[in-house]
PDB file of C-alpha atoms in Angstrom:
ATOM      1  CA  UNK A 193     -19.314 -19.319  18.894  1.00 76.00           C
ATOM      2  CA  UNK A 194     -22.159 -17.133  17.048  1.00 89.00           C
ATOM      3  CA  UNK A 195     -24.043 -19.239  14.646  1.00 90.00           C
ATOM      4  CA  UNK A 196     -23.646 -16.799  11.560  1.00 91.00           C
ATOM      5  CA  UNK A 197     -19.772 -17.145  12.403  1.00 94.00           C
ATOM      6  CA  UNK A 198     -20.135 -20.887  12.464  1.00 92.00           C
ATOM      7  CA  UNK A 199     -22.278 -21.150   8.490  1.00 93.00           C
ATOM      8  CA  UNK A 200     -19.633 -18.289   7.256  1.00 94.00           C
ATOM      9  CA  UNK A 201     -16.824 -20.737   8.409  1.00 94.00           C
ATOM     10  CA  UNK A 202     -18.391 -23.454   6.780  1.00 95.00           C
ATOM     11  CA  UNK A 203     -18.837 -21.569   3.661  1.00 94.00           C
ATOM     12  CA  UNK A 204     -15.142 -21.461   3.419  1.00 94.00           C
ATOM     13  CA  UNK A 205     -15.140 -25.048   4.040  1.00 96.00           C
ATOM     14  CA  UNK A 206     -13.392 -24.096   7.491  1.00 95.00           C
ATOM     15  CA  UNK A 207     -14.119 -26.655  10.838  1.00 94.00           C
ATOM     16  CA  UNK A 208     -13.094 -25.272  13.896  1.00 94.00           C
ATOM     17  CA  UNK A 209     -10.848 -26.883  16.698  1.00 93.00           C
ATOM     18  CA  UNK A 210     -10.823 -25.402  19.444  1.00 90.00           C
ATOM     19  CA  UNK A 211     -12.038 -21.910  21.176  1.00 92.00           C
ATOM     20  CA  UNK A 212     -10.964 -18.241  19.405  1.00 95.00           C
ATOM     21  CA  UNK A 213      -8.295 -16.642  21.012  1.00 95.00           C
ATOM     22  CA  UNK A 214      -8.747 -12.995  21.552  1.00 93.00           C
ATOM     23  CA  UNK A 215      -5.541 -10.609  20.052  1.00 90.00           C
ATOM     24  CA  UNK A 216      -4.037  -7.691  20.794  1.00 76.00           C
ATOM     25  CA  UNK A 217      -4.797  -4.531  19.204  1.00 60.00           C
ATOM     26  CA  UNK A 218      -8.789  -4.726  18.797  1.00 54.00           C
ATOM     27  CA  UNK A 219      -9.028  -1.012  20.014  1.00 61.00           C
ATOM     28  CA  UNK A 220     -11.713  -0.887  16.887  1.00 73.00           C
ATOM     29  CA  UNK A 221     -12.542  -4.018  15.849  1.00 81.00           C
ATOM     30  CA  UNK A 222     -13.198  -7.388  18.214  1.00 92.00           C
ATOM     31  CA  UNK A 223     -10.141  -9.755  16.551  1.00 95.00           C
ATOM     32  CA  UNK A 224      -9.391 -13.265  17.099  1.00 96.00           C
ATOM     33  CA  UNK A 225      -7.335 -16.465  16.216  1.00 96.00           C
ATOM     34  CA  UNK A 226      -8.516 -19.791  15.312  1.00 97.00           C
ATOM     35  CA  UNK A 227      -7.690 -23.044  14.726  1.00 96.00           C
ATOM     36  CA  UNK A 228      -9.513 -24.629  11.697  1.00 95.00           C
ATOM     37  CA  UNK A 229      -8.678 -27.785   9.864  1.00 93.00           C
ATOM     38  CA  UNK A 230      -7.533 -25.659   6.862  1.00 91.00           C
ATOM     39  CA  UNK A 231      -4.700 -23.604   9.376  1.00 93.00           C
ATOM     40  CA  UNK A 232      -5.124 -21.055  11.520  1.00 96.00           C
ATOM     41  CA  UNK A 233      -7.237 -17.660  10.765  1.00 97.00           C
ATOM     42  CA  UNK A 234      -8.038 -14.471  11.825  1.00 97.00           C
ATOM     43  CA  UNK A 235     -11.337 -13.519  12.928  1.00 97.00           C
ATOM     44  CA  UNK A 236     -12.354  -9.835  12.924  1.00 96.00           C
ATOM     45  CA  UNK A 237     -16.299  -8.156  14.489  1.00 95.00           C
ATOM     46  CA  UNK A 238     -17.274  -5.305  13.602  1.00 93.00           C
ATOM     47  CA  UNK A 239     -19.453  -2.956  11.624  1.00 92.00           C
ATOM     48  CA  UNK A 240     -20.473  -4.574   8.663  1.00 94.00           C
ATOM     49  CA  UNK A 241     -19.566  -1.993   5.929  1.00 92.00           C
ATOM     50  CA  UNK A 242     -16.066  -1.294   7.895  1.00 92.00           C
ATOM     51  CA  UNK A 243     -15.563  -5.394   7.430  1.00 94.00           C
ATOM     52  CA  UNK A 244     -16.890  -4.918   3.866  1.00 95.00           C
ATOM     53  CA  UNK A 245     -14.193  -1.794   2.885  1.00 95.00           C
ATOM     54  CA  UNK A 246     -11.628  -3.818   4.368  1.00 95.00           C
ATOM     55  CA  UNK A 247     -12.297  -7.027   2.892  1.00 97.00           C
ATOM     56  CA  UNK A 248     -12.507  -5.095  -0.595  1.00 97.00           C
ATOM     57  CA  UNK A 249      -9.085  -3.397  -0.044  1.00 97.00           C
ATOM     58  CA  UNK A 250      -7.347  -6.506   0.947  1.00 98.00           C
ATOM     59  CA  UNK A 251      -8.160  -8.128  -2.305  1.00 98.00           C
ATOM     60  CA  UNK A 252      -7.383  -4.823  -4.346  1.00 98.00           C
ATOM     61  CA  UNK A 253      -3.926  -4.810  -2.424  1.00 98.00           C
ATOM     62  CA  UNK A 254      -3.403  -8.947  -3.490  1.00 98.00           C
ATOM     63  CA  UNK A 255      -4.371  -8.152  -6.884  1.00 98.00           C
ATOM     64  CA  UNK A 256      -1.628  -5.595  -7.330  1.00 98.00           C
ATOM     65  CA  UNK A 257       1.200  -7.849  -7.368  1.00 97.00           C
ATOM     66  CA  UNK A 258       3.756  -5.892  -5.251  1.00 98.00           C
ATOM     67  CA  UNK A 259       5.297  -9.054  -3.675  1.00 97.00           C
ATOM     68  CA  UNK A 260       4.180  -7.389  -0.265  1.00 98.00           C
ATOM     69  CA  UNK A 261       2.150 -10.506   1.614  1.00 98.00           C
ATOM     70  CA  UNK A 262      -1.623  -9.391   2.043  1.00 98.00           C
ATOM     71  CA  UNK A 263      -3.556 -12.140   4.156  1.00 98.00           C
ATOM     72  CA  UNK A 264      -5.962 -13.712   2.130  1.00 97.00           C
ATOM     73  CA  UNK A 265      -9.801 -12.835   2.448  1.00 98.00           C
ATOM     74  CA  UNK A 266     -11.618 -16.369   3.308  1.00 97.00           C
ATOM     75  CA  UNK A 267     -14.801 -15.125   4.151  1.00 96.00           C
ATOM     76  CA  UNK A 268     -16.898 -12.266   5.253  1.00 95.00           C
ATOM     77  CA  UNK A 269     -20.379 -11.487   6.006  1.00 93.00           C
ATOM     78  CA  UNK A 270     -22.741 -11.096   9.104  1.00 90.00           C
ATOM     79  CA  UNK A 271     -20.442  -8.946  10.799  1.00 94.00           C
ATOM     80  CA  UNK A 272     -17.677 -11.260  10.750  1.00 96.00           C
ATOM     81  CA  UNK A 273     -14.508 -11.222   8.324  1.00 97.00           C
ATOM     82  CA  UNK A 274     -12.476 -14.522   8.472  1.00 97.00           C
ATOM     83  CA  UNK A 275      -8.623 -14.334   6.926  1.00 97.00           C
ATOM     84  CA  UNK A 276      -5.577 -15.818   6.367  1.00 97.00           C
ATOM     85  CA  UNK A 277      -3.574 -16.138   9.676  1.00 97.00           C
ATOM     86  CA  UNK A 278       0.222 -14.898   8.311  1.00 96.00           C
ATOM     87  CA  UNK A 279       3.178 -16.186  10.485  1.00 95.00           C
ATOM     88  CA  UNK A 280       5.591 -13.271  12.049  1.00 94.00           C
ATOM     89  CA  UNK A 281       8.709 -13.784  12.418  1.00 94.00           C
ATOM     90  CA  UNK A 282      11.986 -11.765  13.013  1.00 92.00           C
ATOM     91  CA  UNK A 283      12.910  -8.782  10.787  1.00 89.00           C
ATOM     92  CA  UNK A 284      15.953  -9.484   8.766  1.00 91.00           C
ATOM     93  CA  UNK A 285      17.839  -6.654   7.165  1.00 87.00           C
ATOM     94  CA  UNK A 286      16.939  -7.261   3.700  1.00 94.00           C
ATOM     95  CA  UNK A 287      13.302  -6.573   4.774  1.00 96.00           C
ATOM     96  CA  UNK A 288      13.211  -2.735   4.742  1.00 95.00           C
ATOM     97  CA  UNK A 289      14.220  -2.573   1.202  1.00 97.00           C
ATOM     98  CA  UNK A 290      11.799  -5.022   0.622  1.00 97.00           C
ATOM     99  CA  UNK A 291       9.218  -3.121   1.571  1.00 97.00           C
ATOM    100  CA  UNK A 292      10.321  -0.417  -0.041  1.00 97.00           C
ATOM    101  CA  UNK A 293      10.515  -2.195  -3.392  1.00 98.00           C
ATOM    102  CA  UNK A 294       6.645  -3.651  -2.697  1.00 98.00           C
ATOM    103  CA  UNK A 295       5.140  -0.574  -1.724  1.00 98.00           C
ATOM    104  CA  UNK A 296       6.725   1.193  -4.646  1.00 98.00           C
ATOM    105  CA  UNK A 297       5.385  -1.660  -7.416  1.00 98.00           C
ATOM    106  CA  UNK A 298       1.853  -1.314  -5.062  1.00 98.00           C
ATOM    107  CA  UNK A 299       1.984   2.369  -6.060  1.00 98.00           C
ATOM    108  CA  UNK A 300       2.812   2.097  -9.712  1.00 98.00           C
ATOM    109  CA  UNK A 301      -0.725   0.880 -10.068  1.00 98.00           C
ATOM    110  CA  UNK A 302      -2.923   3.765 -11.126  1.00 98.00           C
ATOM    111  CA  UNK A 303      -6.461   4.780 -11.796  1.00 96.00           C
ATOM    112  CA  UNK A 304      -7.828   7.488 -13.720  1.00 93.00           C
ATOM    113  CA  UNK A 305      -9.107   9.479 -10.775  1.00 98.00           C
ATOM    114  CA  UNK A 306      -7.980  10.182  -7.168  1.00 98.00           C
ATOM    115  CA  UNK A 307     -10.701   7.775  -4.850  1.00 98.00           C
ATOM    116  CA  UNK A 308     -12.131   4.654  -4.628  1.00 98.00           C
ATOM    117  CA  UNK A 309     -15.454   3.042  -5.927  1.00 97.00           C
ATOM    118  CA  UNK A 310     -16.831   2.756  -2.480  1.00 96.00           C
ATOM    119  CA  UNK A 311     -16.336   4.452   1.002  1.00 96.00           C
ATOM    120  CA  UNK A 312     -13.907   2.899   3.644  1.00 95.00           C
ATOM    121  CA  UNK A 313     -13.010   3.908   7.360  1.00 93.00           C
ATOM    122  CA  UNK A 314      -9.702   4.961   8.281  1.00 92.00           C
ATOM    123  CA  UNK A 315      -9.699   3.477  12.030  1.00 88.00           C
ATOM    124  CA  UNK A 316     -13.413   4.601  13.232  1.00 90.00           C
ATOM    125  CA  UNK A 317     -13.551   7.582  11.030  1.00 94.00           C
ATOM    126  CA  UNK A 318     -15.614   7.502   7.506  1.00 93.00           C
ATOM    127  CA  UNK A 319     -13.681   7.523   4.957  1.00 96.00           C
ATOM    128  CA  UNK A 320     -15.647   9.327   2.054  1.00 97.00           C
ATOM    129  CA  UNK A 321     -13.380   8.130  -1.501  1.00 98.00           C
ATOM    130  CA  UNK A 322     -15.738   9.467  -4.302  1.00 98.00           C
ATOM    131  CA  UNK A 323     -13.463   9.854  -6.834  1.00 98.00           C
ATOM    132  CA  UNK A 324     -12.152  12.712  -8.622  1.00 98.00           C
ATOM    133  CA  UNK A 325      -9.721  13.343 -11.188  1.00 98.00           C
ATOM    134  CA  UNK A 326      -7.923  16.319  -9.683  1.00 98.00           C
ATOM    135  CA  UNK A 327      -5.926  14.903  -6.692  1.00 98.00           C
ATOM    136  CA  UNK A 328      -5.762  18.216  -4.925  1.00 98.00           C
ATOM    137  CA  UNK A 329      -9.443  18.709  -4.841  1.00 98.00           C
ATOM    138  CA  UNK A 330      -9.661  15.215  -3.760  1.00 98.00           C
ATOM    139  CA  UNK A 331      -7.469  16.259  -0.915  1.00 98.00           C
ATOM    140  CA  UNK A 332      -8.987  19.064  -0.461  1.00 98.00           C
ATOM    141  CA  UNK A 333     -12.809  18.070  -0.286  1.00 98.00           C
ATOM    142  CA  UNK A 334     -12.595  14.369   0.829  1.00 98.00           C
ATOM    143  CA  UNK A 335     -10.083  14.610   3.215  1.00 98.00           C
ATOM    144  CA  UNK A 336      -8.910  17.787   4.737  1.00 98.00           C
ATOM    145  CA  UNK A 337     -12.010  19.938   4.885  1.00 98.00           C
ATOM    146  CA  UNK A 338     -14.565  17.563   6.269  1.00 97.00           C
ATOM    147  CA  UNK A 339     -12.099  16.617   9.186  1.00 98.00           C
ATOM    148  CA  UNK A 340     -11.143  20.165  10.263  1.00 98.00           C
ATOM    149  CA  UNK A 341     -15.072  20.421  10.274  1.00 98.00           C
ATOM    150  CA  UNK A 342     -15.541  17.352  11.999  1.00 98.00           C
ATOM    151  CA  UNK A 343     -12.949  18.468  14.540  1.00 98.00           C
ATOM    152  CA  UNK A 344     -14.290  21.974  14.850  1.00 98.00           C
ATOM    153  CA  UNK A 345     -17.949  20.300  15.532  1.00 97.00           C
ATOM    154  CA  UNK A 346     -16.709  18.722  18.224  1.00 97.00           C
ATOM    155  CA  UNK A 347     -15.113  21.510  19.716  1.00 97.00           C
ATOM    156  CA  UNK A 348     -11.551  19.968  19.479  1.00 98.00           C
ATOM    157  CA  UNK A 349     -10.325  22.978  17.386  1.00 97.00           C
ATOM    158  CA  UNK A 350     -11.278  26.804  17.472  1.00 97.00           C
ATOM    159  CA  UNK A 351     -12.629  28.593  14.258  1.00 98.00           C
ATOM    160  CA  UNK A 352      -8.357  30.216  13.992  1.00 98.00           C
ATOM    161  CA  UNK A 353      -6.882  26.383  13.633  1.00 98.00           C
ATOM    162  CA  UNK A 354      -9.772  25.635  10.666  1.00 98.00           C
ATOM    163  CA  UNK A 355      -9.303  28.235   8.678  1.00 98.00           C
ATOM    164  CA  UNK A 356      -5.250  28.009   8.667  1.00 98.00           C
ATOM    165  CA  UNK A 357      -6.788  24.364   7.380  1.00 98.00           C
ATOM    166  CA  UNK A 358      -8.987  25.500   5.232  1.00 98.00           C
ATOM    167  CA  UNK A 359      -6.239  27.685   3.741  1.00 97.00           C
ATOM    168  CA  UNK A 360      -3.868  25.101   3.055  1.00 97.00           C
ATOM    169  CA  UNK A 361      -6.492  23.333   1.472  1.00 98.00           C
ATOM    170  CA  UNK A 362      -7.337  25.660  -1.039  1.00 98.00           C
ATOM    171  CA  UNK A 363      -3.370  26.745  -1.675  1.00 97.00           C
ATOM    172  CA  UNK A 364      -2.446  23.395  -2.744  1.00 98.00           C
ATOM    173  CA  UNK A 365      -2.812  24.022  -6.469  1.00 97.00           C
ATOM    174  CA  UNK A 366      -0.232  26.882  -6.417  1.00 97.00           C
ATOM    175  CA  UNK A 367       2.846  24.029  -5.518  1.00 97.00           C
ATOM    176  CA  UNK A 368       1.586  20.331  -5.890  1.00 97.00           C
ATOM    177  CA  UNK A 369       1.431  19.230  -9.362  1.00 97.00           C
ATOM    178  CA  UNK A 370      -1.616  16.651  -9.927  1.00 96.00           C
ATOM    179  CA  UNK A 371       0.035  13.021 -10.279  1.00 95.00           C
ATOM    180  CA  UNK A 372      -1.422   9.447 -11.465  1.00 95.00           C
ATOM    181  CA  UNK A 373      -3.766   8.373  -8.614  1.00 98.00           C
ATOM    182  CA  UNK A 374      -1.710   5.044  -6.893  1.00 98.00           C
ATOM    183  CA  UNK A 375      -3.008   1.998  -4.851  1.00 98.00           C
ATOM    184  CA  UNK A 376      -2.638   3.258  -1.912  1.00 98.00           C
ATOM    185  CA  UNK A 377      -2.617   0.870   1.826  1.00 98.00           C
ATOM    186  CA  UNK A 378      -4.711   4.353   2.978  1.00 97.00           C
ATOM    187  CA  UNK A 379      -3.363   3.217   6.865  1.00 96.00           C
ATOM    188  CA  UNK A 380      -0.136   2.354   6.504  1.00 96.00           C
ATOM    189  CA  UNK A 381       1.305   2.787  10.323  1.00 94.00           C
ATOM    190  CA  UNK A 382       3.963   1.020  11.604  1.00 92.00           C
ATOM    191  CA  UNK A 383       1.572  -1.549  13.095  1.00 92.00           C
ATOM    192  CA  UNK A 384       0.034  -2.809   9.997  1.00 95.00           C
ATOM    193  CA  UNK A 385       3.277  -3.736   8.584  1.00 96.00           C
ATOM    194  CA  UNK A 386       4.084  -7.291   9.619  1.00 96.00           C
ATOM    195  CA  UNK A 387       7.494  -9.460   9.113  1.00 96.00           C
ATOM    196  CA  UNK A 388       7.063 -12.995   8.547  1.00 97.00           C
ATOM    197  CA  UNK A 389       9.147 -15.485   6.693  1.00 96.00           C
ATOM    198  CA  UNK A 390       7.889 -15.110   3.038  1.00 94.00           C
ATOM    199  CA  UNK A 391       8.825 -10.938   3.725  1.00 96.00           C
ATOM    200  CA  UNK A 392       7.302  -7.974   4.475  1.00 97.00           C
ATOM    201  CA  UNK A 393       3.101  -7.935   4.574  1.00 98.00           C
ATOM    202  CA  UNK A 394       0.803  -5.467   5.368  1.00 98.00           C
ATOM    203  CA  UNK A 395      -2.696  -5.982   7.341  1.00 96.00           C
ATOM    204  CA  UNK A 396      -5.779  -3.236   8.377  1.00 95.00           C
ATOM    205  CA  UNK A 397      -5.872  -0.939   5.109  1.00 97.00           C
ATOM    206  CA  UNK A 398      -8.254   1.575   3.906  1.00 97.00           C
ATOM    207  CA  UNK A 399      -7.003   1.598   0.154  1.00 98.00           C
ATOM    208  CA  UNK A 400      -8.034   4.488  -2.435  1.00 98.00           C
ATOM    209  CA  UNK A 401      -6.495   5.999  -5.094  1.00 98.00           C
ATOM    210  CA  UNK A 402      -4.539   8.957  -4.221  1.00 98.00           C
ATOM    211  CA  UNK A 403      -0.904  10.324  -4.295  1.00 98.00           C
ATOM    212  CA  UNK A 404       1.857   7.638  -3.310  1.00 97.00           C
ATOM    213  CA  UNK A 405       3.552  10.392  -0.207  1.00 97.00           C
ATOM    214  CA  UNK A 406       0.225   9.293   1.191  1.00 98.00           C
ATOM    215  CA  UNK A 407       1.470   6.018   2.339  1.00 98.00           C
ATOM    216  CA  UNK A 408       5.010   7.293   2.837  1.00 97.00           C
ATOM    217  CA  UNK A 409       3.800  10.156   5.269  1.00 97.00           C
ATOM    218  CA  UNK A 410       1.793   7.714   7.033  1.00 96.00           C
ATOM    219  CA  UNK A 411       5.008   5.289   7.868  1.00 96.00           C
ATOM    220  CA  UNK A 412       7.244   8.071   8.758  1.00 95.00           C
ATOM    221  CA  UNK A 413       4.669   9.997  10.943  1.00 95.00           C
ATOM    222  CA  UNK A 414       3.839   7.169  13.196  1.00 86.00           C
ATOM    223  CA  UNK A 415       7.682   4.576  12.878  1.00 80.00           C
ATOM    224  CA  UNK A 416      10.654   4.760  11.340  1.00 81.00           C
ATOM    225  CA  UNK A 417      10.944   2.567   8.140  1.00 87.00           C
ATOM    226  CA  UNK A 418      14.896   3.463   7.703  1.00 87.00           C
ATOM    227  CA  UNK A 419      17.103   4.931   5.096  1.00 92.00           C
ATOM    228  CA  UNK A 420      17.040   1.660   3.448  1.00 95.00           C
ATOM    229  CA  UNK A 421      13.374   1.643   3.139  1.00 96.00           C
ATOM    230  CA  UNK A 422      13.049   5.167   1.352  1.00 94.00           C
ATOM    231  CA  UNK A 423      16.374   4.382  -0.546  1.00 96.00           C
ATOM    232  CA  UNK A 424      14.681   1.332  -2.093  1.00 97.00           C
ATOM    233  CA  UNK A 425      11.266   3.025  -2.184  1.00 97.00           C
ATOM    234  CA  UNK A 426      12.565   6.339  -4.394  1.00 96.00           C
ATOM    235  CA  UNK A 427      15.487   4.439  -6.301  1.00 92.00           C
ATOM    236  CA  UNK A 428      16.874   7.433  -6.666  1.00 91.00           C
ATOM    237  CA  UNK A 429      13.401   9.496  -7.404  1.00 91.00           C
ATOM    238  CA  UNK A 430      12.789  11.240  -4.313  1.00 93.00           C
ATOM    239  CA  UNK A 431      11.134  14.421  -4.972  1.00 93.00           C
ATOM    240  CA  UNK A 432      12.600  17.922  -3.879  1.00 94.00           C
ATOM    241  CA  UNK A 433       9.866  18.662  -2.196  1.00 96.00           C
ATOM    242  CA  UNK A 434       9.611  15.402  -0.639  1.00 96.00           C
ATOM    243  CA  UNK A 435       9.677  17.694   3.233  1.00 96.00           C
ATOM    244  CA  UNK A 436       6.698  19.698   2.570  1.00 98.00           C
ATOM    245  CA  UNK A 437       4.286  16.813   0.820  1.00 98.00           C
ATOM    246  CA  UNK A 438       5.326  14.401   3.851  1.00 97.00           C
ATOM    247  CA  UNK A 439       3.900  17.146   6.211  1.00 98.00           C
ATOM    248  CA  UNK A 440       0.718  17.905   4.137  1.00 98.00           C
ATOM    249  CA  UNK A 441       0.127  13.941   3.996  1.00 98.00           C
ATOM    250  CA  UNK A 442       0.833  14.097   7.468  1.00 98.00           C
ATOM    251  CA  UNK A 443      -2.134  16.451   8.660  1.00 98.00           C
ATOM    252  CA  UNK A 444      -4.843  14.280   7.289  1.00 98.00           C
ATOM    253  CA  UNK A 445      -3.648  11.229   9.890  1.00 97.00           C
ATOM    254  CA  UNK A 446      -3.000  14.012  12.596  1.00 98.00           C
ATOM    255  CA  UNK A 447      -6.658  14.995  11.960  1.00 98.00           C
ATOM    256  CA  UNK A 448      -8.193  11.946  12.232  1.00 97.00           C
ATOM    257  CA  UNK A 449      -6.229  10.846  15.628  1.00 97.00           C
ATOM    258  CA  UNK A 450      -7.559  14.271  16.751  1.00 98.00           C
ATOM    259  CA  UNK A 451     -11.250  13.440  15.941  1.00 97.00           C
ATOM    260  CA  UNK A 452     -10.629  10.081  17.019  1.00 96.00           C
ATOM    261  CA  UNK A 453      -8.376  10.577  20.530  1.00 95.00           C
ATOM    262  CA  UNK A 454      -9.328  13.651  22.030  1.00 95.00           C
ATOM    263  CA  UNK A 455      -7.103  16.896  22.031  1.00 93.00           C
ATOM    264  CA  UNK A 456      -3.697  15.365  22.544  1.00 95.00           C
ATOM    265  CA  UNK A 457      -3.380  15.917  19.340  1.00 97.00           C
ATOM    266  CA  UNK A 458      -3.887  19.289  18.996  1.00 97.00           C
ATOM    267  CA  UNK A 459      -0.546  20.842  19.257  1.00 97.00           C
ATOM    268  CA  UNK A 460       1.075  18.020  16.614  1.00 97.00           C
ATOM    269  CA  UNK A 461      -2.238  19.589  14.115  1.00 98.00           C
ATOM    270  CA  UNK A 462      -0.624  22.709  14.797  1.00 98.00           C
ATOM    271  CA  UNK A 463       2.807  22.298  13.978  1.00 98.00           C
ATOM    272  CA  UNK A 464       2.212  20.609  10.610  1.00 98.00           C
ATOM    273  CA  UNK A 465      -0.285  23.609   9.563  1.00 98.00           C
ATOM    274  CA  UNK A 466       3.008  26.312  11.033  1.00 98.00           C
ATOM    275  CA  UNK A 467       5.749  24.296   9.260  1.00 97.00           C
ATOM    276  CA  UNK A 468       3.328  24.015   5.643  1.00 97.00           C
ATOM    277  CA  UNK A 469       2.233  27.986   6.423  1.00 95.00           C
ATOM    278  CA  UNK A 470       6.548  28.437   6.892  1.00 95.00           C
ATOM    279  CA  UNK A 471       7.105  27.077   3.064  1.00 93.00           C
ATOM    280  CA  UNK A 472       3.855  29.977   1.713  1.00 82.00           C
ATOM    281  CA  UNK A 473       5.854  32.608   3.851  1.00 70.00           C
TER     282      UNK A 473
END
């Protein structure tokens, strides 16, 4: 074990037994599991300001009160980020509308502008979240143009595909209204939703203050929460246009696993900018 691991474990007034135990699903970051005398934690390496962003957004996500379980930050520095250890266990039906009730009491939570204080990374991708009070410019000019950019830059879309971007980008004032900017999770995929047996928690995010479909799109695009989920979520609120903000929400992800993954993900860009181009026709 590192040294600076060993004095931020101490810190915490942690004692180690035994050897870390690697996990899955480190694709980005090195994780672990290890015994201390306090319980078991979770160990995380990686870039110091990714630890940092996510280490701020787990204790913005605990102070919102949702009733959603959010490990609890024990340490971090050096490179290392040391957590609460939460116990899975089985699904059990009532959990979907659980989560559903959490995530909307997460989102009720609002700022004055659309962003965050600092940047974040959404998997290995920056994350820039300076705020602003408009929440389509903020989608416009934090989100979707620098990725088609990105994308383009590294020749994983053709001039065509970023402009039919760039145009949705600068439509979206003529159909979404500006909203309250909610807590959001900012990765909220099926795999960072964990059961256990205090109810649904949620692990990995890259919170910021945007619209709440943010979230929603995220869950649907890669899982399935469920009709009771989004029956619990909306409580009856569901938007009308709930189908085309789900697919604009969708495009930033669809983006990012382009940049990230490699052109596999170029056709799945392209229907999402056809099907929002289909509702300007």
């Amino acid at each position: 074990m590192e040294r600076a691991l060993e004095v931020l474990l101490a810190s915490a007034g942690l004692t180690p037994r035994g050897e870390m135990i690697p996990l899955g699903g480190g694709d980005i970051a090195a994780v672990y599991r290890l015994a201390t005398g306090g319980g078991d934690v979770v160990v995380k390496r990686d870039d110091p300001r990714r630890l940092a962003g996510e280490a701020d957004g787990l204790r913005a996500l605990a102070a919102a009160g949702s009733g959603l379980g959010v490990p609890e930050v024990l340490a971090e520095g050096e490179g290392w980020l040391v957590m609460e250890a939460l116990e899975v266990a089985p699904r059990r039906r009532r959990d979907q509308a659980a989560l559903g009730e959490g995530l909307r009491r997460q989102h009720a939570v609002t700022g004055e502008a659309h962003g965050w204080p600092r940047d974040n990374a959404c998997g290995r991708t920056p994350q820039p979240n300076a705020p602003l009070v408009d929440g389509r410019a903020f989608q416009r000019e934090r989100r979707l143009l620098p990725l088609a950019e990105a994308c383009q830059a590294r020749g994983l879309m053709d001039q065509r595909l970023r402009a039919r971007v760039e145009a949705i980008a600068h439509g979206l004032e003529a159909w979404l209204p500006d909203a309250p900017a909610s807590l959001l999770h900012g990765d909220l995929w099926s795999g960072n939703v964990l059961f256990t047996p205090r109810g649904p928690a949620v692990i990995d995010p890259a919170v910021y203050r945007h619209y709440p479909e943010v979230d929603l799109a995220m869950l649907t695009l890669f899982g399935a929460p469920g009709e009771a989920f989004l029956e619990a979520y909306w409580n009856g609120r569901a938007p009308a246009d709930w189908p085309r903000r789900e697919t604009l929400f969708q495009l930033y992800p669809l983006l990012n696993h382009l940049l990230l993954f490699g052109g596999g993900y170029r056709q799945a860009v392209e229907r999402a900018v056809a099907r929002l181009a289909a509702y300007q026709a």
